[in-house]
mmCIF file of C-alpha atoms and ligand atoms in Angstrom:
data_model
loop_
_atom_site.group_PDB
_atom_site.id
_atom_site.type_symbol
_atom_site.label_atom_id
_atom_site.label_comp_id
_atom_site.label_asym_id
_atom_site.label_seq_id
_atom_site.Cartn_x
_atom_site.Cartn_y
_atom_site.Cartn_z
ATOM 1 C CA MET A 1 17.676 54.295 -49.535
ATOM 2 C CA LEU A 2 19.171 55.635 -46.300
ATOM 3 C CA SER A 3 16.702 53.621 -44.256
ATOM 4 C CA GLU A 4 18.546 50.475 -45.283
ATOM 5 C CA LEU A 5 21.535 51.392 -43.166
ATOM 6 C CA GLN A 6 22.198 48.755 -40.495
ATOM 7 C CA VAL A 7 24.587 49.210 -37.623
ATOM 8 C CA LEU A 8 26.056 46.311 -35.633
ATOM 9 C CA ARG A 9 27.724 47.156 -32.343
ATOM 10 C CA ALA A 10 29.750 45.072 -29.917
ATOM 11 C CA GLY A 11 32.226 45.550 -27.104
ATOM 12 C CA ASN A 12 35.023 44.002 -29.152
ATOM 13 C CA VAL A 13 35.952 43.770 -32.805
ATOM 14 C CA PHE A 14 38.524 41.712 -34.680
ATOM 15 C CA ASP A 15 38.731 43.341 -38.097
ATOM 16 C CA GLY A 16 40.621 40.544 -39.876
ATOM 17 C CA VAL A 17 44.026 41.974 -38.993
ATOM 18 C CA GLN A 18 43.932 43.205 -35.434
ATOM 19 C CA THR A 19 41.757 43.356 -32.368
ATOM 20 C CA ARG A 20 40.020 46.630 -31.688
ATOM 21 C CA GLY A 21 37.978 47.926 -28.790
ATOM 22 C CA PRO A 22 34.277 48.642 -28.849
ATOM 23 C CA GLY A 23 33.112 49.448 -32.328
ATOM 24 C CA MET A 24 30.349 49.531 -34.847
ATOM 25 C CA VAL A 25 30.064 48.215 -38.367
ATOM 26 C CA LEU A 26 27.834 50.120 -40.793
ATOM 27 C CA ILE A 27 26.215 47.967 -43.458
ATOM 28 C CA GLU A 28 24.342 49.064 -46.559
ATOM 29 C CA HIS A 29 23.240 47.115 -49.642
ATOM 30 C CA GLY A 30 25.118 44.001 -48.558
ATOM 31 C CA LEU A 31 28.421 45.795 -48.147
ATOM 32 C CA ILE A 32 30.317 47.265 -45.227
ATOM 33 C CA ARG A 33 30.110 51.032 -45.615
ATOM 34 C CA ASP A 34 32.345 51.872 -42.676
ATOM 35 C CA VAL A 35 33.780 50.608 -39.416
ATOM 36 C CA ASP A 36 33.967 53.029 -36.515
ATOM 37 C CA PHE A 37 35.905 52.855 -33.272
ATOM 38 C CA THR A 38 35.550 56.483 -32.174
ATOM 39 C CA GLY A 39 32.563 55.879 -29.919
ATOM 40 C CA ALA A 40 30.412 58.079 -32.169
ATOM 41 C CA ALA A 41 26.642 57.573 -32.049
ATOM 42 C CA PRO A 42 25.112 55.649 -34.962
ATOM 43 C CA PRO A 43 23.240 57.728 -37.532
ATOM 44 C CA GLU A 44 19.660 58.364 -36.331
ATOM 45 C CA TYR A 45 18.053 56.697 -39.316
ATOM 46 C CA ALA A 46 20.016 53.440 -38.926
ATOM 47 C CA THR A 47 18.651 50.160 -37.612
ATOM 48 C CA VAL A 48 20.962 49.344 -34.692
ATOM 49 C CA THR A 49 21.691 45.904 -33.247
ATOM 50 C CA ASP A 50 23.854 45.959 -30.137
ATOM 51 C CA PHE A 51 25.351 42.595 -29.154
ATOM 52 C CA GLY A 52 26.698 43.876 -25.847
ATOM 53 C CA ALA A 53 29.981 44.423 -24.067
ATOM 54 C CA GLU A 54 31.146 40.773 -23.992
ATOM 55 C CA ALA A 55 30.432 40.006 -27.650
ATOM 56 C CA TRP A 56 32.978 39.984 -30.473
ATOM 57 C CA LEU A 57 32.332 40.977 -34.077
ATOM 58 C CA LEU A 58 34.547 39.189 -36.611
ATOM 59 C CA PRO A 59 34.689 38.787 -40.369
ATOM 60 C CA GLY A 60 33.004 35.588 -41.535
ATOM 61 C CA LEU A 61 35.426 32.656 -41.607
ATOM 62 C CA VAL A 62 36.935 31.196 -44.785
ATOM 63 C CA ASP A 63 37.553 27.456 -45.298
ATOM 64 C CA THR A 64 40.052 27.011 -48.138
ATOM 65 C CA HIS A 65 39.260 23.369 -48.871
ATOM 66 C CA VAL A 66 35.851 21.698 -48.629
ATOM 67 C CA HIS A 67 33.778 19.174 -50.567
ATOM 68 C CA LEU A 68 30.138 20.226 -50.479
ATOM 69 C CA CYS A 69 28.980 17.194 -52.478
ATOM 70 C CA TRP A 70 30.438 14.795 -49.913
ATOM 71 C CA ASP A 71 28.216 13.801 -47.004
ATOM 72 C CA ALA A 72 30.844 13.022 -44.318
ATOM 73 C CA SER A 73 29.500 9.485 -43.966
ATOM 74 C CA THR A 74 31.618 6.367 -43.563
ATOM 75 C CA ASP A 75 31.075 5.782 -47.257
ATOM 76 C CA ALA A 76 31.294 9.300 -48.649
ATOM 77 C CA VAL A 77 33.090 8.119 -51.800
ATOM 78 C CA ALA A 78 30.272 5.742 -52.733
ATOM 79 C CA HIS A 79 27.696 8.450 -51.997
ATOM 80 C CA VAL A 80 29.312 11.047 -54.239
ATOM 81 C CA THR A 81 30.086 8.470 -56.945
ATOM 82 C CA ASN A 82 26.756 6.654 -57.150
ATOM 83 C CA GLY A 83 24.177 9.166 -55.959
ATOM 84 C CA ASP A 84 21.950 10.718 -58.611
ATOM 85 C CA PRO A 85 22.631 14.408 -59.279
ATOM 86 C CA GLY A 86 19.511 15.545 -57.388
ATOM 87 C CA THR A 87 20.569 13.657 -54.273
ATOM 88 C CA ILE A 88 24.109 15.014 -54.444
ATOM 89 C CA LEU A 89 22.782 18.540 -54.922
ATOM 90 C CA ASP A 90 20.702 18.087 -51.748
ATOM 91 C CA THR A 91 23.848 16.960 -49.943
ATOM 92 C CA ALA A 92 25.665 20.073 -51.144
ATOM 93 C CA ARG A 93 22.766 22.329 -50.146
ATOM 94 C CA ASN A 94 22.760 20.895 -46.620
ATOM 95 C CA ALA A 95 26.548 21.124 -46.395
ATOM 96 C CA ALA A 96 26.506 24.778 -47.422
ATOM 97 C CA ALA A 97 23.763 25.580 -44.895
ATOM 98 C CA THR A 98 25.687 23.829 -42.119
ATOM 99 C CA ALA A 99 28.886 25.713 -42.941
ATOM 100 C CA LEU A 100 27.066 29.050 -42.938
ATOM 101 C CA ARG A 101 25.443 28.367 -39.537
ATOM 102 C CA THR A 102 28.965 27.673 -38.235
ATOM 103 C CA GLY A 103 30.119 31.135 -39.298
ATOM 104 C CA VAL A 104 31.885 29.939 -42.444
ATOM 105 C CA THR A 105 30.751 32.561 -44.931
ATOM 106 C CA THR A 106 33.208 31.597 -47.701
ATOM 107 C CA VAL A 107 34.128 28.093 -48.818
ATOM 108 C CA ARG A 108 36.431 26.971 -51.571
ATOM 109 C CA ASP A 109 35.075 23.731 -53.000
ATOM 110 C CA LEU A 110 38.022 21.746 -54.322
ATOM 111 C CA GLY A 111 36.230 18.788 -55.776
ATOM 112 C CA ASP A 112 32.600 18.310 -56.730
ATOM 113 C CA ARG A 113 30.923 16.062 -59.262
ATOM 114 C CA ASP A 114 29.160 17.267 -62.421
ATOM 115 C CA TYR A 115 29.910 20.892 -61.443
ATOM 116 C CA LEU A 116 27.178 20.647 -58.793
ATOM 117 C CA ALA A 117 28.831 23.284 -56.583
ATOM 118 C CA LEU A 118 28.226 25.726 -59.446
ATOM 119 C CA ALA A 119 24.626 24.533 -59.758
ATOM 120 C CA LEU A 120 24.137 25.163 -56.057
ATOM 121 C CA ARG A 121 25.632 28.633 -56.383
ATOM 122 C CA ASP A 122 23.168 29.406 -59.175
ATOM 123 C CA GLN A 123 20.133 28.036 -57.324
ATOM 124 C CA VAL A 124 20.529 29.498 -53.850
ATOM 125 C CA PRO A 125 20.655 33.275 -53.330
ATOM 126 C CA PRO A 126 23.934 34.555 -51.855
ATOM 127 C CA SER A 127 22.365 35.594 -48.537
ATOM 128 C CA ARG A 128 21.352 31.969 -47.859
ATOM 129 C CA ARG A 129 24.627 30.182 -48.554
ATOM 130 C CA PRO A 130 28.329 30.840 -48.125
ATOM 131 C CA GLU A 131 30.237 32.423 -50.972
ATOM 132 C CA ILE A 132 31.256 29.402 -53.033
ATOM 133 C CA ILE A 133 34.599 29.462 -54.833
ATOM 134 C CA ALA A 134 34.460 26.386 -57.006
ATOM 135 C CA ALA A 135 36.911 24.137 -58.816
ATOM 136 C CA GLY A 136 34.474 21.665 -60.376
ATOM 137 C CA PRO A 137 35.813 18.118 -60.669
ATOM 138 C CA PRO A 138 39.542 17.990 -59.863
ATOM 139 C CA ILE A 139 41.798 17.355 -62.859
ATOM 140 C CA THR A 140 43.359 13.920 -62.451
ATOM 141 C CA THR A 141 44.975 11.130 -64.428
ATOM 142 C CA ARG A 142 43.047 8.180 -65.881
ATOM 143 C CA GLY A 143 42.141 6.013 -62.909
ATOM 144 C CA GLY A 144 44.027 8.485 -60.686
ATOM 145 C CA HIS A 145 43.108 10.052 -57.356
ATOM 146 C CA CYS A 146 39.381 10.899 -57.265
ATOM 147 C CA HIS A 147 38.919 9.915 -60.928
ATOM 148 C CA PHE A 148 35.349 8.971 -59.961
ATOM 149 C CA LEU A 149 34.503 12.688 -59.820
ATOM 150 C CA GLY A 150 34.859 12.866 -63.595
ATOM 151 C CA GLY A 151 37.937 15.070 -64.093
ATOM 152 C CA GLU A 152 40.289 12.699 -65.924
ATOM 153 C CA ALA A 153 42.641 14.390 -68.408
ATOM 154 C CA GLU A 154 46.076 13.473 -69.734
ATOM 155 C CA GLY A 155 48.304 15.077 -72.356
ATOM 156 C CA ALA A 156 48.682 18.751 -73.219
ATOM 157 C CA ASP A 157 45.570 19.080 -75.389
ATOM 158 C CA ALA A 158 43.259 17.401 -72.908
ATOM 159 C CA LEU A 159 44.706 19.370 -69.997
ATOM 160 C CA LEU A 160 44.258 22.703 -71.778
ATOM 161 C CA ALA A 161 40.709 21.709 -72.718
ATOM 162 C CA ALA A 162 39.995 20.768 -69.099
ATOM 163 C CA VAL A 163 41.186 24.132 -67.791
ATOM 164 C CA ARG A 164 39.213 26.010 -70.461
ATOM 165 C CA GLU A 165 36.050 24.046 -69.729
ATOM 166 C CA ARG A 166 36.283 25.012 -66.059
ATOM 167 C CA ALA A 167 36.787 28.671 -66.936
ATOM 168 C CA GLU A 168 33.840 28.641 -69.354
ATOM 169 C CA ARG A 169 31.538 27.053 -66.796
ATOM 170 C CA GLY A 170 32.357 29.724 -64.229
ATOM 171 C CA CYS A 171 34.834 27.999 -61.941
ATOM 172 C CA ASP A 172 37.151 30.280 -59.982
ATOM 173 C CA VAL A 173 40.006 27.879 -59.411
ATOM 174 C CA VAL A 174 41.568 24.848 -61.071
ATOM 175 C CA LYS A 175 42.304 21.940 -58.757
ATOM 176 C CA VAL A 176 44.864 19.385 -59.877
ATOM 177 C CA MET A 177 45.716 16.087 -58.283
ATOM 178 C CA ALA A 178 49.487 16.460 -58.711
ATOM 179 C CA GLY A 179 49.962 13.308 -56.669
ATOM 180 C CA GLY A 180 47.846 10.387 -55.562
ATOM 181 C CA GLY A 181 45.703 9.963 -52.480
ATOM 182 C CA SER A 182 44.788 7.303 -49.995
ATOM 183 C CA MET A 183 41.004 7.425 -50.501
ATOM 184 C CA THR A 184 41.173 6.070 -54.058
ATOM 185 C CA PRO A 185 41.731 2.336 -54.522
ATOM 186 C CA GLY A 186 44.942 1.781 -56.494
ATOM 187 C CA SER A 187 46.242 5.270 -55.736
ATOM 188 C CA SER A 188 48.861 6.305 -53.178
ATOM 189 C CA PRO A 189 49.824 9.685 -51.747
ATOM 190 C CA LEU A 190 53.385 8.846 -52.804
ATOM 191 C CA HIS A 191 52.495 8.531 -56.499
ATOM 192 C CA GLN A 192 53.332 11.412 -58.763
ATOM 193 C CA GLN A 193 50.501 11.922 -61.266
ATOM 194 C CA TYR A 194 51.768 14.675 -63.573
ATOM 195 C CA GLY A 195 55.215 15.761 -64.674
ATOM 196 C CA PRO A 196 56.611 19.305 -64.354
ATOM 197 C CA ALA A 197 55.662 20.332 -67.914
ATOM 198 C CA ASP A 198 52.012 19.315 -67.476
ATOM 199 C CA LEU A 199 51.766 21.140 -64.157
ATOM 200 C CA ARG A 200 53.245 24.322 -65.633
ATOM 201 C CA LEU A 201 50.856 24.156 -68.566
ATOM 202 C CA ILE A 202 47.842 23.896 -66.268
ATOM 203 C CA VAL A 203 48.914 26.805 -64.061
ATOM 204 C CA GLU A 204 49.768 29.074 -66.993
ATOM 205 C CA GLU A 205 46.438 28.433 -68.683
ATOM 206 C CA ALA A 206 44.505 28.894 -65.433
ATOM 207 C CA HIS A 207 46.238 32.197 -64.741
ATOM 208 C CA ARG A 208 45.793 33.352 -68.336
ATOM 209 C CA LEU A 209 42.045 32.809 -67.925
ATOM 210 C CA GLY A 210 41.935 34.601 -64.556
ATOM 211 C CA LEU A 211 41.615 31.494 -62.391
ATOM 212 C CA THR A 212 43.813 30.516 -59.473
ATOM 213 C CA ALA A 213 45.451 27.091 -59.270
ATOM 214 C CA ALA A 214 45.465 24.639 -56.354
ATOM 215 C CA ALA A 215 47.488 21.434 -56.207
ATOM 216 C CA HIS A 216 46.738 18.370 -54.102
ATOM 217 C CA VAL A 217 50.094 16.895 -53.134
ATOM 218 C CA HIS A 218 51.679 14.919 -50.318
ATOM 219 C CA ALA A 219 55.148 13.687 -51.345
ATOM 220 C CA ALA A 220 58.264 15.896 -51.393
ATOM 221 C CA ASP A 221 59.330 15.384 -55.026
ATOM 222 C CA ALA A 222 55.854 16.265 -56.265
ATOM 223 C CA ILE A 223 55.754 19.253 -53.892
ATOM 224 C CA GLY A 224 58.956 20.479 -55.603
ATOM 225 C CA ASP A 225 57.298 20.259 -59.031
ATOM 226 C CA VAL A 226 54.221 22.084 -57.738
ATOM 227 C CA ILE A 227 56.377 24.933 -56.406
ATOM 228 C CA ASP A 228 58.224 25.136 -59.754
ATOM 229 C CA ALA A 229 54.935 25.257 -61.638
ATOM 230 C CA GLY A 230 53.734 28.334 -59.714
ATOM 231 C CA PHE A 231 50.596 27.049 -58.012
ATOM 232 C CA ASP A 232 48.862 29.583 -55.758
ATOM 233 C CA THR A 233 47.988 27.140 -52.992
ATOM 234 C CA ILE A 234 49.424 23.767 -52.060
ATOM 235 C CA GLU A 235 46.842 21.473 -50.495
ATOM 236 C CA HIS A 236 47.831 19.111 -47.658
ATOM 237 C CA PHE A 237 51.609 19.803 -47.868
ATOM 238 C CA THR A 238 52.365 16.803 -45.631
ATOM 239 C CA PHE A 239 55.758 15.659 -46.975
ATOM 240 C CA MET A 240 54.500 12.111 -46.595
ATOM 241 C CA THR A 241 57.046 9.323 -47.005
ATOM 242 C CA HIS A 242 56.775 5.560 -47.295
ATOM 243 C CA ASP A 243 56.562 5.021 -43.540
ATOM 244 C CA GLY A 244 56.087 8.503 -42.103
ATOM 245 C CA ALA A 245 56.612 12.114 -43.105
ATOM 246 C CA GLY A 246 59.783 14.174 -43.432
ATOM 247 C CA LEU A 247 60.029 17.884 -44.056
ATOM 248 C CA ARG A 248 62.350 19.078 -46.830
ATOM 249 C CA ASP A 249 63.699 22.393 -45.565
ATOM 250 C CA ASP A 250 64.787 23.548 -49.023
ATOM 251 C CA LEU A 251 61.220 23.215 -50.305
ATOM 252 C CA LEU A 252 59.719 24.912 -47.257
ATOM 253 C CA ASP A 253 62.180 27.807 -47.716
ATOM 254 C CA ARG A 254 61.000 28.250 -51.308
ATOM 255 C CA VAL A 255 57.351 28.262 -50.253
ATOM 256 C CA VAL A 256 58.154 30.980 -47.711
ATOM 257 C CA GLU A 257 60.188 33.029 -50.206
ATOM 258 C CA GLN A 258 57.600 32.798 -52.981
ATOM 259 C CA GLY A 259 54.662 33.536 -50.677
ATOM 260 C CA ILE A 260 52.797 30.401 -51.745
ATOM 261 C CA PHE A 261 49.907 29.486 -49.471
ATOM 262 C CA ALA A 262 50.268 26.223 -47.563
ATOM 263 C CA SER A 263 46.671 25.030 -47.212
ATOM 264 C CA LEU A 264 46.973 22.605 -44.316
ATOM 265 C CA THR A 265 44.388 19.885 -43.799
ATOM 266 C CA LEU A 266 43.276 20.072 -40.190
ATOM 267 C CA GLY A 267 40.242 19.454 -38.048
ATOM 268 C CA GLY A 268 38.153 16.713 -36.559
ATOM 269 C CA VAL A 269 35.010 17.130 -34.499
ATOM 270 C CA PRO A 270 34.997 15.961 -30.859
ATOM 271 C CA GLY A 271 34.307 12.257 -30.590
ATOM 272 C CA ALA A 272 35.304 11.697 -34.204
ATOM 273 C CA PRO A 273 36.405 8.210 -35.198
ATOM 274 C CA PRO A 274 40.175 7.780 -35.665
ATOM 275 C CA PRO A 275 41.683 9.173 -38.880
ATOM 276 C CA PRO A 276 42.182 6.897 -41.897
ATOM 277 C CA PRO A 277 45.031 4.351 -41.576
ATOM 278 C CA ALA A 278 47.417 6.274 -43.866
ATOM 279 C CA VAL A 279 47.200 9.253 -41.512
ATOM 280 C CA ALA A 280 46.975 7.322 -38.223
ATOM 281 C CA ALA A 281 50.190 5.393 -38.909
ATOM 282 C CA ARG A 282 52.065 8.630 -39.543
ATOM 283 C CA ILE A 283 50.445 10.904 -36.992
ATOM 284 C CA ASP A 284 53.537 11.828 -34.937
ATOM 285 C CA ALA A 285 55.621 12.506 -38.042
ATOM 286 C CA LEU A 286 52.807 14.579 -39.584
ATOM 287 C CA ILE A 287 52.451 16.661 -36.421
ATOM 288 C CA ASP A 288 56.202 17.301 -36.508
ATOM 289 C CA VAL A 289 56.023 18.486 -40.147
ATOM 290 C CA LEU A 290 52.991 20.701 -39.563
ATOM 291 C CA THR A 291 54.528 22.257 -36.452
ATOM 292 C CA LYS A 292 57.650 23.198 -38.414
ATOM 293 C CA VAL A 293 55.637 24.563 -41.339
ATOM 294 C CA ILE A 294 53.607 26.744 -38.972
ATOM 295 C CA ALA A 295 56.745 28.011 -37.225
ATOM 296 C CA SER A 296 58.509 28.777 -40.531
ATOM 297 C CA GLY A 297 56.654 31.953 -41.412
ATOM 298 C CA ALA A 298 54.999 30.316 -44.437
ATOM 299 C CA ARG A 299 51.567 31.690 -45.302
ATOM 300 C CA VAL A 300 49.484 29.019 -43.602
ATOM 301 C CA VAL A 301 45.750 28.727 -44.180
ATOM 302 C CA VAL A 302 43.368 26.003 -43.121
ATOM 303 C CA GLY A 303 41.339 23.757 -45.372
ATOM 304 C CA THR A 304 39.348 21.148 -43.525
ATOM 305 C CA ASP A 305 38.544 18.729 -46.368
ATOM 306 C CA ALA A 306 35.031 18.866 -44.874
ATOM 307 C CA GLY A 307 32.765 16.114 -46.132
ATOM 308 C CA ILE A 308 35.275 13.371 -46.803
ATOM 309 C CA GLU A 309 34.840 11.344 -43.593
ATOM 310 C CA PRO A 310 32.745 11.236 -40.404
ATOM 311 C CA GLY A 311 35.306 13.266 -38.435
ATOM 312 C CA LYS A 312 34.922 16.090 -40.917
ATOM 313 C CA PRO A 313 31.294 17.171 -41.117
ATOM 314 C CA HIS A 314 30.611 20.612 -42.566
ATOM 315 C CA HIS A 315 30.750 22.348 -39.173
ATOM 316 C CA VAL A 316 34.366 21.244 -38.512
ATOM 317 C CA LEU A 317 36.267 24.500 -39.197
ATOM 318 C CA PRO A 318 36.327 25.879 -35.608
ATOM 319 C CA TYR A 319 37.920 22.615 -34.450
ATOM 320 C CA ALA A 320 40.541 22.869 -37.209
ATOM 321 C CA LEU A 321 41.397 26.376 -36.015
ATOM 322 C CA MET A 322 41.780 25.137 -32.433
ATOM 323 C CA GLN A 323 44.119 22.455 -33.784
ATOM 324 C CA LEU A 324 46.166 25.087 -35.625
ATOM 325 C CA ALA A 325 46.649 26.849 -32.276
ATOM 326 C CA GLU A 326 47.648 23.567 -30.614
ATOM 327 C CA LEU A 327 50.296 23.159 -33.310
ATOM 328 C CA GLY A 328 51.838 26.452 -32.262
ATOM 329 C CA MET A 329 50.121 29.357 -33.973
ATOM 330 C CA PRO A 330 49.067 32.170 -31.596
ATOM 331 C CA ASN A 331 45.294 32.661 -31.430
ATOM 332 C CA ARG A 332 45.319 36.100 -33.028
ATOM 333 C CA ASP A 333 47.329 34.751 -35.965
ATOM 334 C CA VAL A 334 44.894 31.848 -36.270
ATOM 335 C CA LEU A 335 42.042 34.335 -36.634
ATOM 336 C CA ARG A 336 44.010 36.288 -39.240
ATOM 337 C CA SER A 337 44.769 33.039 -41.075
ATOM 338 C CA ALA A 338 41.078 32.097 -41.244
ATOM 339 C CA THR A 339 40.005 35.568 -42.423
ATOM 340 C CA THR A 340 42.319 37.950 -44.320
ATOM 341 C CA GLU A 341 44.938 35.350 -45.227
ATOM 342 C CA ALA A 342 42.442 32.717 -46.343
ATOM 343 C CA ALA A 343 40.514 35.323 -48.334
ATOM 344 C CA GLU A 344 43.679 36.184 -50.236
ATOM 345 C CA ALA A 345 44.486 32.498 -50.746
ATOM 346 C CA VAL A 346 41.120 31.906 -52.420
ATOM 347 C CA GLY A 347 41.338 35.054 -54.553
ATOM 348 C CA ARG A 348 38.988 37.326 -52.576
ATOM 349 C CA ALA A 349 41.390 39.738 -50.863
ATOM 350 C CA GLY A 350 39.638 42.909 -49.714
ATOM 351 C CA ARG A 351 36.145 41.512 -50.286
ATOM 352 C CA LYS A 352 36.186 38.663 -47.768
ATOM 353 C CA GLY A 353 37.804 38.083 -44.411
ATOM 354 C CA VAL A 354 37.999 41.751 -43.471
ATOM 355 C CA LEU A 355 35.813 44.332 -41.772
ATOM 356 C CA GLY A 356 36.518 47.437 -43.794
ATOM 357 C CA PRO A 357 34.791 49.810 -46.212
ATOM 358 C CA GLY A 358 33.743 48.072 -49.434
ATOM 359 C CA ALA A 359 34.053 44.516 -48.133
ATOM 360 C CA ASP A 360 31.088 42.164 -48.355
ATOM 361 C CA ALA A 361 29.028 42.301 -45.154
ATOM 362 C CA ASP A 362 29.828 38.737 -44.070
ATOM 363 C CA LEU A 363 30.219 38.710 -40.289
ATOM 364 C CA VAL A 364 30.121 36.452 -37.283
ATOM 365 C CA VAL A 365 29.241 37.445 -33.738
ATOM 366 C CA VAL A 366 30.507 35.263 -30.893
ATOM 367 C CA GLY A 367 29.769 35.506 -27.190
ATOM 368 C CA SER A 368 33.290 35.818 -25.792
ATOM 369 C CA SER A 369 36.889 36.434 -26.833
ATOM 370 C CA PRO A 370 38.284 34.051 -29.478
ATOM 371 C CA VAL A 371 41.680 35.690 -28.901
ATOM 372 C CA ALA A 372 41.642 34.383 -25.332
ATOM 373 C CA ASP A 373 40.114 31.026 -26.282
ATOM 374 C CA LEU A 374 39.318 29.851 -29.816
ATOM 375 C CA SER A 375 36.509 27.653 -28.526
ATOM 376 C CA ALA A 376 34.539 30.926 -28.485
ATOM 377 C CA LEU A 377 34.095 30.242 -32.222
ATOM 378 C CA THR A 378 31.611 27.526 -31.300
ATOM 379 C CA ASP A 379 29.502 30.056 -29.349
ATOM 380 C CA ILE A 380 27.892 31.760 -32.338
ATOM 381 C CA ARG A 381 25.413 34.543 -31.562
ATOM 382 C CA ALA A 382 24.728 35.689 -35.106
ATOM 383 C CA VAL A 383 25.899 35.193 -38.671
ATOM 384 C CA TYR A 384 25.495 37.825 -41.370
ATOM 385 C CA ARG A 385 25.908 37.019 -45.045
ATOM 386 C CA ALA A 386 25.794 39.815 -47.615
ATOM 387 C CA GLY A 387 24.238 42.004 -44.921
ATOM 388 C CA HIS A 388 21.422 39.572 -44.085
ATOM 389 C CA ARG A 389 21.213 38.013 -40.650
ATOM 390 C CA LEU A 390 20.840 34.267 -40.808
ATOM 391 C CA PRO A 391 17.499 33.309 -39.263
ATOM 392 C CA GLY A 392 17.499 31.106 -36.187
ATOM 393 C CA ASN A 393 20.571 32.372 -34.396
HETATM 394 ZN ZN1 LIG B 13 40.096 17.446 -50.651
#
């Protein structure tokens, strides 16, 4: 099957860790066979695509927090709650296609309805969608944050059953609403939904079954419980207070020491409507918290929450990465965060987010240097998923 060897060449390569000079990536059977920077000629039998001296080859991007079933409309909650399953599956299919066109070759879906992200993964071949790492409906309290997605469970038996059901259905990650949220009537980001014992139980069972565990949480006390429980990623991590946001240094230190991923919620497309009131009222305080988290050396990855509101359509990730840079992270570290680091956060270290032998052949080609200017990520020349070039770009 030697004739299946593809070679991609470009004047610049970012391999997921560092920037390299001119190079070529050898792809066979959907995997990267090798990456070469010696200037050697490609094998004669290979099919060669040369993107030119100005182009950059990068690993496909990873978004650690999306909602494929949500349509990014002004009434996304009503859509995902009331739509029939076929309609919601269409929404998810379109969302996945949009993400892939944007160069997002891996998404972690942290809240669907009726396990429709898994249905989508089964229906669409890998080369025509991003890799989908799915949580199913988030586990939440009765009437709690996002209860309308169907993941209500309280008490040890019900929580264990909920984790086991997700594992049996093929989920990769368990998502828990450790605290409340502002999108759900009657809920508040300051509410604590589960106690320390429940959180520990969920994480232990998820890990025992080979799943990772992600916690949605905003308020400091609940963040402390989530750290104690051993979650792999903390979603949002805003340290929201009654009238603002205030970092707790002791908790940030523990996140740094334990190597827990802080999955920060960033990104809004240009011209987006203002953020929801709970965020808008706290914006300066939130920026202060996020800036300190980024400067702390914590393992920061970006989840956009794509789908939840009009400012967050499913092509929002490049704008979130530009925002991460504005908050103080150097561009090269931003690229590492959205590739190797994010891949590890979602449980795909070595397979995603890296250009190296044995990794999945998920790549993005952009027209200029994203190290010099991250807006290059909106100048997509080609996207490859599992070795297949996406048609139309
Ligand atoms: Zn979310």
